[in-house]
PDB file of C-alpha atoms in Angstrom:
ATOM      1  CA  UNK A   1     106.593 -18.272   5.596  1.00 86.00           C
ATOM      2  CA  UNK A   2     103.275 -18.273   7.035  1.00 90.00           C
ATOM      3  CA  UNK A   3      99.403 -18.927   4.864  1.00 91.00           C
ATOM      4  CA  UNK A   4      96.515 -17.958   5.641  1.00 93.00           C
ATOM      5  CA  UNK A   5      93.851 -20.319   4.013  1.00 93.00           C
ATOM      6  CA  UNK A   6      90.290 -18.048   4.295  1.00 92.00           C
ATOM      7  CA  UNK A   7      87.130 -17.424   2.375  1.00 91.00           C
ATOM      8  CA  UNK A   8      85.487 -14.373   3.099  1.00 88.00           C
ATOM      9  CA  UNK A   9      82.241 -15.799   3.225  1.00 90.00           C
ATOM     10  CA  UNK A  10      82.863 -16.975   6.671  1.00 90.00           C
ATOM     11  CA  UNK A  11      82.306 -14.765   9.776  1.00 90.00           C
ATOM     12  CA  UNK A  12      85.586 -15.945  11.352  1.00 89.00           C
ATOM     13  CA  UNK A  13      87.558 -14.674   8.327  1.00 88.00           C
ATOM     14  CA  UNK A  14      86.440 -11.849   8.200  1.00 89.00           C
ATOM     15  CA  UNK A  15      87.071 -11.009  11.964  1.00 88.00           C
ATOM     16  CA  UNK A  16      90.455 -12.571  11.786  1.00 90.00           C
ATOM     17  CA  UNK A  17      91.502 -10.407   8.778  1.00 89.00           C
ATOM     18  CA  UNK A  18      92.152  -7.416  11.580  1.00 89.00           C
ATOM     19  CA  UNK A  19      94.422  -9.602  13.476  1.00 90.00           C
ATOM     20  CA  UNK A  20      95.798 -11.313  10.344  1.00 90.00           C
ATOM     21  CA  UNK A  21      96.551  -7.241   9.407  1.00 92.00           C
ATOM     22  CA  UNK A  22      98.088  -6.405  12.458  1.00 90.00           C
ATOM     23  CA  UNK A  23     100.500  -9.281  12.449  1.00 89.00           C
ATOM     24  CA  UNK A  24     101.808  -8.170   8.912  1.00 90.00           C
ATOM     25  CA  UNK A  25     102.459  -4.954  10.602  1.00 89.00           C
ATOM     26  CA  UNK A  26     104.363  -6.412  13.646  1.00 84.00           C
ATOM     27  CA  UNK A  27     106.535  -9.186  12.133  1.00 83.00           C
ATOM     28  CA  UNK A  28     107.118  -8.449   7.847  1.00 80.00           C
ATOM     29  CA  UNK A  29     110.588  -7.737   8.889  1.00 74.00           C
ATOM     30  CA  UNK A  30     111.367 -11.440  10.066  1.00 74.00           C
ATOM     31  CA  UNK A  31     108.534 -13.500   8.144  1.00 82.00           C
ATOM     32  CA  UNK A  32     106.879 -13.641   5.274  1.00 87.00           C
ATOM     33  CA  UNK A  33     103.073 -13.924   4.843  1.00 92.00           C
ATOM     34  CA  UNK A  34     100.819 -14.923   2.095  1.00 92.00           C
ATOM     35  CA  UNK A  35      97.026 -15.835   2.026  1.00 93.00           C
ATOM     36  CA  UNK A  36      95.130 -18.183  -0.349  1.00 93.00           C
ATOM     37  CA  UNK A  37      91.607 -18.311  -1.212  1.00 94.00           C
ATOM     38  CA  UNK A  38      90.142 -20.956  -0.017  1.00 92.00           C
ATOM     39  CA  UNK A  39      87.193 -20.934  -2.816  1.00 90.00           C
ATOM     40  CA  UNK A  40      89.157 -19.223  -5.798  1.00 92.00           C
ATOM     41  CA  UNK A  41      92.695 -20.982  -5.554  1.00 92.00           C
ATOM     42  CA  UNK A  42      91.472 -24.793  -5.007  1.00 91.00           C
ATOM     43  CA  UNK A  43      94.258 -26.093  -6.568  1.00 91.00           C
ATOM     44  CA  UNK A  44      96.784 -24.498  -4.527  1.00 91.00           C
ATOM     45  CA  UNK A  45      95.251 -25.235  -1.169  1.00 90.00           C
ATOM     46  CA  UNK A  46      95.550 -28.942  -2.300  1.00 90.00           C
ATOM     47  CA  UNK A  47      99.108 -28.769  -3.105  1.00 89.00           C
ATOM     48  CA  UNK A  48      99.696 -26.854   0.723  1.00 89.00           C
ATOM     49  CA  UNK A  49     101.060 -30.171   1.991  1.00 84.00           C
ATOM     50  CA  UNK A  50      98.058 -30.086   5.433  1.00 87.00           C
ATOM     51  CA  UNK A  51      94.793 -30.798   5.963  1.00 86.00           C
ATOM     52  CA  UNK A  52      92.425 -27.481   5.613  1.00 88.00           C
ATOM     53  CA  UNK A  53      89.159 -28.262   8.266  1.00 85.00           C
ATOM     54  CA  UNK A  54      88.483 -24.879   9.113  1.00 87.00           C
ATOM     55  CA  UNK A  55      88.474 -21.007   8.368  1.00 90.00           C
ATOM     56  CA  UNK A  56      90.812 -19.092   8.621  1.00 91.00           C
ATOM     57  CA  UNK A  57      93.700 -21.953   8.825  1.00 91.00           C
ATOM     58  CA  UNK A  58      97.155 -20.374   9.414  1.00 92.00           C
ATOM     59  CA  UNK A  59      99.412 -22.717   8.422  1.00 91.00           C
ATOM     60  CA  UNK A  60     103.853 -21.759   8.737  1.00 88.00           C
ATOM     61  CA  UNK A  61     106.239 -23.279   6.381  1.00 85.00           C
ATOM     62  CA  UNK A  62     110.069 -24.184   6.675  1.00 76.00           C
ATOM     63  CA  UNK A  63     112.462 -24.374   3.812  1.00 72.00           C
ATOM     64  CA  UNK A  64     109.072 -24.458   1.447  1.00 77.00           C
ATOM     65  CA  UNK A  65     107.976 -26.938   3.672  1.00 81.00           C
ATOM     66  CA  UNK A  66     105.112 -27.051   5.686  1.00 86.00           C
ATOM     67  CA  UNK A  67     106.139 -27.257   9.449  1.00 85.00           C
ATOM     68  CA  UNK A  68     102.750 -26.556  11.258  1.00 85.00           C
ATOM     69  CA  UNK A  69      99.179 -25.209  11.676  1.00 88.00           C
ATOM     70  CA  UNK A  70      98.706 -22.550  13.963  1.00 86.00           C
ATOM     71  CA  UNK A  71      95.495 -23.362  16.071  1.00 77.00           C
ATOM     72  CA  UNK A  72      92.366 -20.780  15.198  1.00 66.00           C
ATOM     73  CA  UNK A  73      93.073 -18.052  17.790  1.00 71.00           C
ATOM     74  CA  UNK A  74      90.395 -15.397  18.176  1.00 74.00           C
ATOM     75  CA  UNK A  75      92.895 -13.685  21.157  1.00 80.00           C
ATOM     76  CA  UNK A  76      95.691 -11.443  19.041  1.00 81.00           C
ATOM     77  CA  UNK A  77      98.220 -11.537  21.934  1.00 83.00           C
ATOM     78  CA  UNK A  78      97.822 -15.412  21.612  1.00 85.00           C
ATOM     79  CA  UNK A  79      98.273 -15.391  17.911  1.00 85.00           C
ATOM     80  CA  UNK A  80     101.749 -12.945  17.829  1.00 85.00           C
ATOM     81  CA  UNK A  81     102.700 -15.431  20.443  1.00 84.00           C
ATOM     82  CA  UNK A  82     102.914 -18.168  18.612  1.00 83.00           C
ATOM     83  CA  UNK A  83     104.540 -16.552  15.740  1.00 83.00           C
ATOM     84  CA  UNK A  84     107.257 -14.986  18.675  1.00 78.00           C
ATOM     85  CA  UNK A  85     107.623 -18.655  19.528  1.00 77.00           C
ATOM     86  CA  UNK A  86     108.704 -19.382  15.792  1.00 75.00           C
ATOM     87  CA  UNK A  87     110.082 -16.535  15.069  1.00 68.00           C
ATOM     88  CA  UNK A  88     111.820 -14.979  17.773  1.00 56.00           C
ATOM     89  CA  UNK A  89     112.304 -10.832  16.473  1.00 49.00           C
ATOM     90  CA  UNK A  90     114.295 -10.150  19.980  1.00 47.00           C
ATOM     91  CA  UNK A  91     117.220 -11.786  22.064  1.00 44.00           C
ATOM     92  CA  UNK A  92     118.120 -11.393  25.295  1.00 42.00           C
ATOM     93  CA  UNK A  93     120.812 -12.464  27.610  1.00 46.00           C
ATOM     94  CA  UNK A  94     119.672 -13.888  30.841  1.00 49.00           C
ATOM     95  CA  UNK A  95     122.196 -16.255  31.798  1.00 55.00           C
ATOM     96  CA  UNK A  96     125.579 -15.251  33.912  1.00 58.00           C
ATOM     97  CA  UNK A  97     127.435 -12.598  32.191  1.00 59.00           C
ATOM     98  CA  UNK A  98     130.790 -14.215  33.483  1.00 64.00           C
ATOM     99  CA  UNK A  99     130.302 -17.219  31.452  1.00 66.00           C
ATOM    100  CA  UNK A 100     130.089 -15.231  28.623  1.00 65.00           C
ATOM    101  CA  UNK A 101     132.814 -13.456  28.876  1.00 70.00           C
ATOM    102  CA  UNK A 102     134.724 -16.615  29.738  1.00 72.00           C
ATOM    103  CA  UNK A 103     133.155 -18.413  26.322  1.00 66.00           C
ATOM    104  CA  UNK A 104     134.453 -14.863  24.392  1.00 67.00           C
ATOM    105  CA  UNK A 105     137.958 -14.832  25.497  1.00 71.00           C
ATOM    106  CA  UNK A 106     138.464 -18.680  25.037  1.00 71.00           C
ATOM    107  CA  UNK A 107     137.399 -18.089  21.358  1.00 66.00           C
ATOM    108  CA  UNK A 108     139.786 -15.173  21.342  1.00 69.00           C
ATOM    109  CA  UNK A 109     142.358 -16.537  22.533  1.00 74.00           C
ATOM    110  CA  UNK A 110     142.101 -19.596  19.388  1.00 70.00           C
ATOM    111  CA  UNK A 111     141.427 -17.979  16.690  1.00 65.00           C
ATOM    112  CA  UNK A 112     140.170 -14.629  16.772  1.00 61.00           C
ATOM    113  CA  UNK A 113     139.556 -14.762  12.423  1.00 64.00           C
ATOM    114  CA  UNK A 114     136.966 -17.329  13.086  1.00 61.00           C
ATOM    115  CA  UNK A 115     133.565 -16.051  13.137  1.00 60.00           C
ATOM    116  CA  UNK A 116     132.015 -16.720  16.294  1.00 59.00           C
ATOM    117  CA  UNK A 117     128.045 -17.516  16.204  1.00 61.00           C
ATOM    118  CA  UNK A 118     126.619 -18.521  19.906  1.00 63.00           C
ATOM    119  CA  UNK A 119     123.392 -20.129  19.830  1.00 61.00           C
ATOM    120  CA  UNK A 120     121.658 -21.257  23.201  1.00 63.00           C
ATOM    121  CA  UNK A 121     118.348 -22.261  24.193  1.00 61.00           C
ATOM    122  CA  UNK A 122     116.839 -24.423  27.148  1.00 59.00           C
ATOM    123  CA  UNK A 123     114.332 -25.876  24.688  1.00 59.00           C
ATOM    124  CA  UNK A 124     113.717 -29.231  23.807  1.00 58.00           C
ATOM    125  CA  UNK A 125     112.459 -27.809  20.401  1.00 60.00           C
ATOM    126  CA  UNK A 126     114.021 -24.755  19.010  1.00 60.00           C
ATOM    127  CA  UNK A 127     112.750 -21.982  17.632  1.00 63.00           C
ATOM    128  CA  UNK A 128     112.714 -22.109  13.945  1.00 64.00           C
ATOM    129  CA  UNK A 129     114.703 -19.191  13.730  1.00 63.00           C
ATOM    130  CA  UNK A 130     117.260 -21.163  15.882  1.00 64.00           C
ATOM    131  CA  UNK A 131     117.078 -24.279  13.933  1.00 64.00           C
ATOM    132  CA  UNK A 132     118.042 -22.216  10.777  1.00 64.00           C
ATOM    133  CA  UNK A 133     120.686 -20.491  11.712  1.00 63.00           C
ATOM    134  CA  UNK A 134     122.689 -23.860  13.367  1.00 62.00           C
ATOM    135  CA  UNK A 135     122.153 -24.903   9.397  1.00 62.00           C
ATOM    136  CA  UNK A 136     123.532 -22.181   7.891  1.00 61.00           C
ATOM    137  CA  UNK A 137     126.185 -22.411  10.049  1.00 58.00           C
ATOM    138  CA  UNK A 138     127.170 -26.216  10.475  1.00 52.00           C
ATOM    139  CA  UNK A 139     130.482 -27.150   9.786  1.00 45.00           C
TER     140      UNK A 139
END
């Protein structure tokens, strides 16, 4: 989930709110956005769980937790970044095929009823998207 603290009265809101807009349209299908006024909704911003300096403040959530604060971007290729870095929409194999195919028949070959989930990243930290899905599937 990801929160946009803003109040309007601020120019930076108000020339975020395209970019804010744009990444609705780009990512709805793998995140969830909401936005709180900053003025109007006092109460809630307190109970955000971070520290609320400037506006806008983007802030991403994990399991209704907060997780982090997006810095202010002004750049929208930086901001849909970020969120790509979270919340990867894509996946692509770059490694060597043959391993995979190796990694396949082995799991074949044990128990082909098995469900078989493959997860790999060279990250020390990953993705959020990553880190969920090792969850759901632990065990």
């Amino acid at each position: 989930f990801i929160i946009q603290v803003y109040a309007e009265q601020y120019k930076e809101c108000k020339t975020f709110s395209t970019i804010w807009e744009d990444a609705i349209d780009r990512f709805s299908g793998y995140v969830q956005f909401g936005r709180v006024h900053a003025v109007n909704h006092v109460s809630v911003v307190r109970r955000l769980g971070a520290s609320i300096r400037d506006y806008p403040t983007v802030l991403s959530y994990v399991d209704g937790r907060y997780y982090q604060t997006y810095p202010a971007v002004r750049n929208p290729k930086k901001f849909f970044d970020l969120i790509h870095e979270d919340y990867p929409t894509y996946h692509l194999w770059k490694g060597d095929e043959t391993k995979l195919n190796s990694i396949y028949h082995k799991w074949q070959s044990s128990d082909p009823k098995l469900p078989l989930l493959m997860v790999a990243t060279k990250k020390i930290n990953p993705s959020l998207l990553v880190s969920w899905m090792a969850k759901q599937y632990d065990g």
